[in-house]
PDB file of C-alpha atoms in Angstrom:
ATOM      1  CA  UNK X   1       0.000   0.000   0.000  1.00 72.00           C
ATOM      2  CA  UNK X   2       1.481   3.542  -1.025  1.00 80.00           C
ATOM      3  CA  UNK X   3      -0.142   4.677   2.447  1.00 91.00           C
ATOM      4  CA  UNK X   4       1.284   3.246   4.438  1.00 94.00           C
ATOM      5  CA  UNK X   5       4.182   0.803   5.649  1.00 94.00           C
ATOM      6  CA  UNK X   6       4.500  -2.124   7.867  1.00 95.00           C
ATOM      7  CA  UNK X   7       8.187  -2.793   9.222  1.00 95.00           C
ATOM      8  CA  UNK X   8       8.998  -5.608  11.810  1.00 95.00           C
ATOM      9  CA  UNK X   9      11.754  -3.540  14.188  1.00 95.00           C
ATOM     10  CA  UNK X  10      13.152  -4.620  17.515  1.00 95.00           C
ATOM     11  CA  UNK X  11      12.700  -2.793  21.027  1.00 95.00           C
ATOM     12  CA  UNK X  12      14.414  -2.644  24.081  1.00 95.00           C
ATOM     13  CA  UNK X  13      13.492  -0.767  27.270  1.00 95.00           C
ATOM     14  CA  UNK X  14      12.553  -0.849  31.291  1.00 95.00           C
ATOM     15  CA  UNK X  15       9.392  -2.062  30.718  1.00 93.00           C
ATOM     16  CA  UNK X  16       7.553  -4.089  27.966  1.00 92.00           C
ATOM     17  CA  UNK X  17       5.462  -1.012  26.795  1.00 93.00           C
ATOM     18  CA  UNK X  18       9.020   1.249  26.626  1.00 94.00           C
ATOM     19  CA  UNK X  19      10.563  -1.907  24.411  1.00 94.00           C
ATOM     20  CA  UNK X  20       7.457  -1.555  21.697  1.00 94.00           C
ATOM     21  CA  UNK X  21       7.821   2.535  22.239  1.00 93.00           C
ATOM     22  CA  UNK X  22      11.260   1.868  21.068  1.00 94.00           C
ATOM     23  CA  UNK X  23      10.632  -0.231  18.512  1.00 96.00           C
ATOM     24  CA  UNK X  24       8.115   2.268  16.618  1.00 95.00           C
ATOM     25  CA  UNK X  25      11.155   4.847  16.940  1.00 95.00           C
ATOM     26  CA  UNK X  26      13.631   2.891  15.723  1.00 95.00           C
ATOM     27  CA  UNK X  27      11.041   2.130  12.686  1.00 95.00           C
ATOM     28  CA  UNK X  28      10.544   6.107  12.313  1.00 95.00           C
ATOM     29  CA  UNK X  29      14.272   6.315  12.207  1.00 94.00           C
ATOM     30  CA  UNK X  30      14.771   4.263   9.800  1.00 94.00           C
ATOM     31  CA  UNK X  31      12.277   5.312   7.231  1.00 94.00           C
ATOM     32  CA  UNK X  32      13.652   8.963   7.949  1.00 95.00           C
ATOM     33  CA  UNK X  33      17.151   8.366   7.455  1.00 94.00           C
ATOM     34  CA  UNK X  34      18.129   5.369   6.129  1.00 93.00           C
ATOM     35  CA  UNK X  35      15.432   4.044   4.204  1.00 92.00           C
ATOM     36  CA  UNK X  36      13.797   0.847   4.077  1.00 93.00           C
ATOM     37  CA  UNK X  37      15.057  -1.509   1.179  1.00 92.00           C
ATOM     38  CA  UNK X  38      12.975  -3.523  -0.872  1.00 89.00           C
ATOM     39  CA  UNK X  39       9.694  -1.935  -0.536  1.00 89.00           C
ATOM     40  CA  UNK X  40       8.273   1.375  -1.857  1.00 86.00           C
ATOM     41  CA  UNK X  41      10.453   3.439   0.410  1.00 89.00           C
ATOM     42  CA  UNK X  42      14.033   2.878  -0.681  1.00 91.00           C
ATOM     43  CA  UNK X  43      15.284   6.403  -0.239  1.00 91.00           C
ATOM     44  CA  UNK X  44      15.302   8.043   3.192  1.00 92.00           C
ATOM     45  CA  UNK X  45      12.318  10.837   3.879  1.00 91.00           C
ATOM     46  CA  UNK X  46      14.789  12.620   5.115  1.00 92.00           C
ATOM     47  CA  UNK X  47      18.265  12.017   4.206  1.00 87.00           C
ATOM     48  CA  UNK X  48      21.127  10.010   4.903  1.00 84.00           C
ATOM     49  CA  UNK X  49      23.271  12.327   6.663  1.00 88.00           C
ATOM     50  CA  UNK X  50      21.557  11.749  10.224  1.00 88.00           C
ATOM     51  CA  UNK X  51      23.856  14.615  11.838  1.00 91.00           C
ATOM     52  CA  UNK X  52      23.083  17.582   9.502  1.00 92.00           C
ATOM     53  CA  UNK X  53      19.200  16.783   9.178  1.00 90.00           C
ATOM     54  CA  UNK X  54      19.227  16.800  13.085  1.00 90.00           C
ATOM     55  CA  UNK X  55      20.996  20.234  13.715  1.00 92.00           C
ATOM     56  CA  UNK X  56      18.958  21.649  10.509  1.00 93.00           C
ATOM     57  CA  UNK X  57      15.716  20.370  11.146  1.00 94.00           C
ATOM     58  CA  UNK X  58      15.791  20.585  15.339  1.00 94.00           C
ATOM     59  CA  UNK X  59      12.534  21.776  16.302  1.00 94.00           C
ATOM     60  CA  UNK X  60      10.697  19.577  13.836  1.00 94.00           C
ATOM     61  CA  UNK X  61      12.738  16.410  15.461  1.00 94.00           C
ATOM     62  CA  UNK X  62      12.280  17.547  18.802  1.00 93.00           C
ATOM     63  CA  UNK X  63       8.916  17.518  18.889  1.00 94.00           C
ATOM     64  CA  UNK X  64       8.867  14.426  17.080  1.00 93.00           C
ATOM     65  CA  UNK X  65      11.063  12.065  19.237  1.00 92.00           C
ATOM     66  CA  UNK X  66      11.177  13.834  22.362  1.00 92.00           C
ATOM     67  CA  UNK X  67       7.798  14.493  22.560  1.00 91.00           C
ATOM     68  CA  UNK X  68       6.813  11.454  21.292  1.00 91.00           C
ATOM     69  CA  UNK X  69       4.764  12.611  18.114  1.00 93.00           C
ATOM     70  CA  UNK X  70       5.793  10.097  16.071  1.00 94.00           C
ATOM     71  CA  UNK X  71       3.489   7.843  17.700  1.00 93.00           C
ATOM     72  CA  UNK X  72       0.666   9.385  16.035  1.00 95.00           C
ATOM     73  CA  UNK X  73       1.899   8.543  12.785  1.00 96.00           C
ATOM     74  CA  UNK X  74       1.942   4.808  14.320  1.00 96.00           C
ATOM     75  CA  UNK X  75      -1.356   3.114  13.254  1.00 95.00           C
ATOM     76  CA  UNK X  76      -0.511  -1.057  14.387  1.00 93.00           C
ATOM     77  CA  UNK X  77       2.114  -1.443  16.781  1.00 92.00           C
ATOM     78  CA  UNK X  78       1.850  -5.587  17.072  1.00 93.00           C
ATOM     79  CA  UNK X  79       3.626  -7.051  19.353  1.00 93.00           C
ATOM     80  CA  UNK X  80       5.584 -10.814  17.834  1.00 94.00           C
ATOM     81  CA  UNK X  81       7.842 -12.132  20.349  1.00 93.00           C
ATOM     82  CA  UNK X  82       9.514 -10.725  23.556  1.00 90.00           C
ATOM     83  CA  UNK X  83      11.067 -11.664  26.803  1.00 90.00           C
ATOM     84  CA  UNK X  84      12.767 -10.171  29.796  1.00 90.00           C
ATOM     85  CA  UNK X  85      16.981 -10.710  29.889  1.00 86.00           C
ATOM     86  CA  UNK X  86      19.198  -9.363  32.331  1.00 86.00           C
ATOM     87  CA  UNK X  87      16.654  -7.314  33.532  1.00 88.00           C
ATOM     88  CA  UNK X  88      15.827  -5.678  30.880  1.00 93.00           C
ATOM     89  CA  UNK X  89      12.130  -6.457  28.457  1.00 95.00           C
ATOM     90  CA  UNK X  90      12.836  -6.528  24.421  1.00 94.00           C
ATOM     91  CA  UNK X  91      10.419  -6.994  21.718  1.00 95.00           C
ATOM     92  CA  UNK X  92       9.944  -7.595  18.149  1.00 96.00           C
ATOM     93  CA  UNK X  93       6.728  -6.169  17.014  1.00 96.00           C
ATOM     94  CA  UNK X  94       5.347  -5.175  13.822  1.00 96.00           C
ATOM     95  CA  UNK X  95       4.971  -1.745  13.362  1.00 96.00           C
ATOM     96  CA  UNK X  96       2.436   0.296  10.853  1.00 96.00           C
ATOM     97  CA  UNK X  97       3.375   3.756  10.393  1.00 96.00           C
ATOM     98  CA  UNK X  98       1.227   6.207   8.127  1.00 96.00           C
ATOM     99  CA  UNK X  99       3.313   7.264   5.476  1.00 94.00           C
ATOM    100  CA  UNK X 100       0.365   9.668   4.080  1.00 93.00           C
ATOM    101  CA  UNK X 101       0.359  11.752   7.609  1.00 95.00           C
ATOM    102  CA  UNK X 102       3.691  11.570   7.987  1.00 95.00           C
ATOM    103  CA  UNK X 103       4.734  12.939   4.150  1.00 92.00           C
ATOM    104  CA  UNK X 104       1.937  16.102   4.850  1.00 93.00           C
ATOM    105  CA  UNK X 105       2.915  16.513   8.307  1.00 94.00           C
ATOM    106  CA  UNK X 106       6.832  17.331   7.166  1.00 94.00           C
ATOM    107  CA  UNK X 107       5.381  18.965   3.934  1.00 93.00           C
ATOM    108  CA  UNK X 108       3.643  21.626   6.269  1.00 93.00           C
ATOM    109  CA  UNK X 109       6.929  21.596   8.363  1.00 92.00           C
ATOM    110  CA  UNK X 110       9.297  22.461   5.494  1.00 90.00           C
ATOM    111  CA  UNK X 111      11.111  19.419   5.586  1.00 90.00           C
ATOM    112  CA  UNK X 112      10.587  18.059   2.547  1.00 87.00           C
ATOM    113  CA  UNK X 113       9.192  19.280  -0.649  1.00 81.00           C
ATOM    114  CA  UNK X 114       5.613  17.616  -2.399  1.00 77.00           C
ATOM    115  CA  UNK X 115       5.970  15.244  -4.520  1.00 62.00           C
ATOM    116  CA  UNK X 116       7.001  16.145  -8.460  1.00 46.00           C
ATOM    117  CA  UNK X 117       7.945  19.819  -7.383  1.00 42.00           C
TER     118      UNK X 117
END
């Protein structure tokens, strides 16, 4: 679907809901600046040059990880498999993101231009 995406990402964190909360960033990540091979979003949204598009686009990114925004652009976060080791929970889960919302949302942000302009 050209709407959205479905990527299966793992998670780590204190607690089994932080491992699938960092699992859908890690998914956001990707798709933002690294791309996601073999499917309809080879090139980054973004950019490869993770450094640069962080100090030039701070605010936008901000609000987005820190804040925890991107989860709105997160419609199925499905959790796989998971287990607690060395005190710590991880996760693989299956993670939906809204590539529709997400494309407008940075549109309206100046991050990246429509597409076929």
């Amino acid at each position: 679907d050209a709407n959205t995406i479905t990527l299966r990402c793992n998670g780590y964190g204190k607690t089994n809901a932080d491992a699938l909360t960092d699992a859908g960033k890690y998914a956001m990540e990707q798709l933002l600046f690294r791309g996601i091979p073999n499917s309809n979003q080879r090139n980054p949204l973004i950019g490869t040059d993770e450094v640069t598009a962080k100090s030039q686009y701070k605010t936008y990114l901000t609000e987005l990880f820190d804040n925890e925004r991107y989860l709105s652009f997160l419609t199925l976060t499905k959790p796989i498999d998971g287990d607690k080791k060395y005190g710590k929970f991880w996760t693989v889960a299956d993670i939906t993101i809204n590539l529709r919302a997400l494309r407008m949302d940075m549109e309206q942000a100046g991050i990246i231009r429509k597409f076929g302009l």
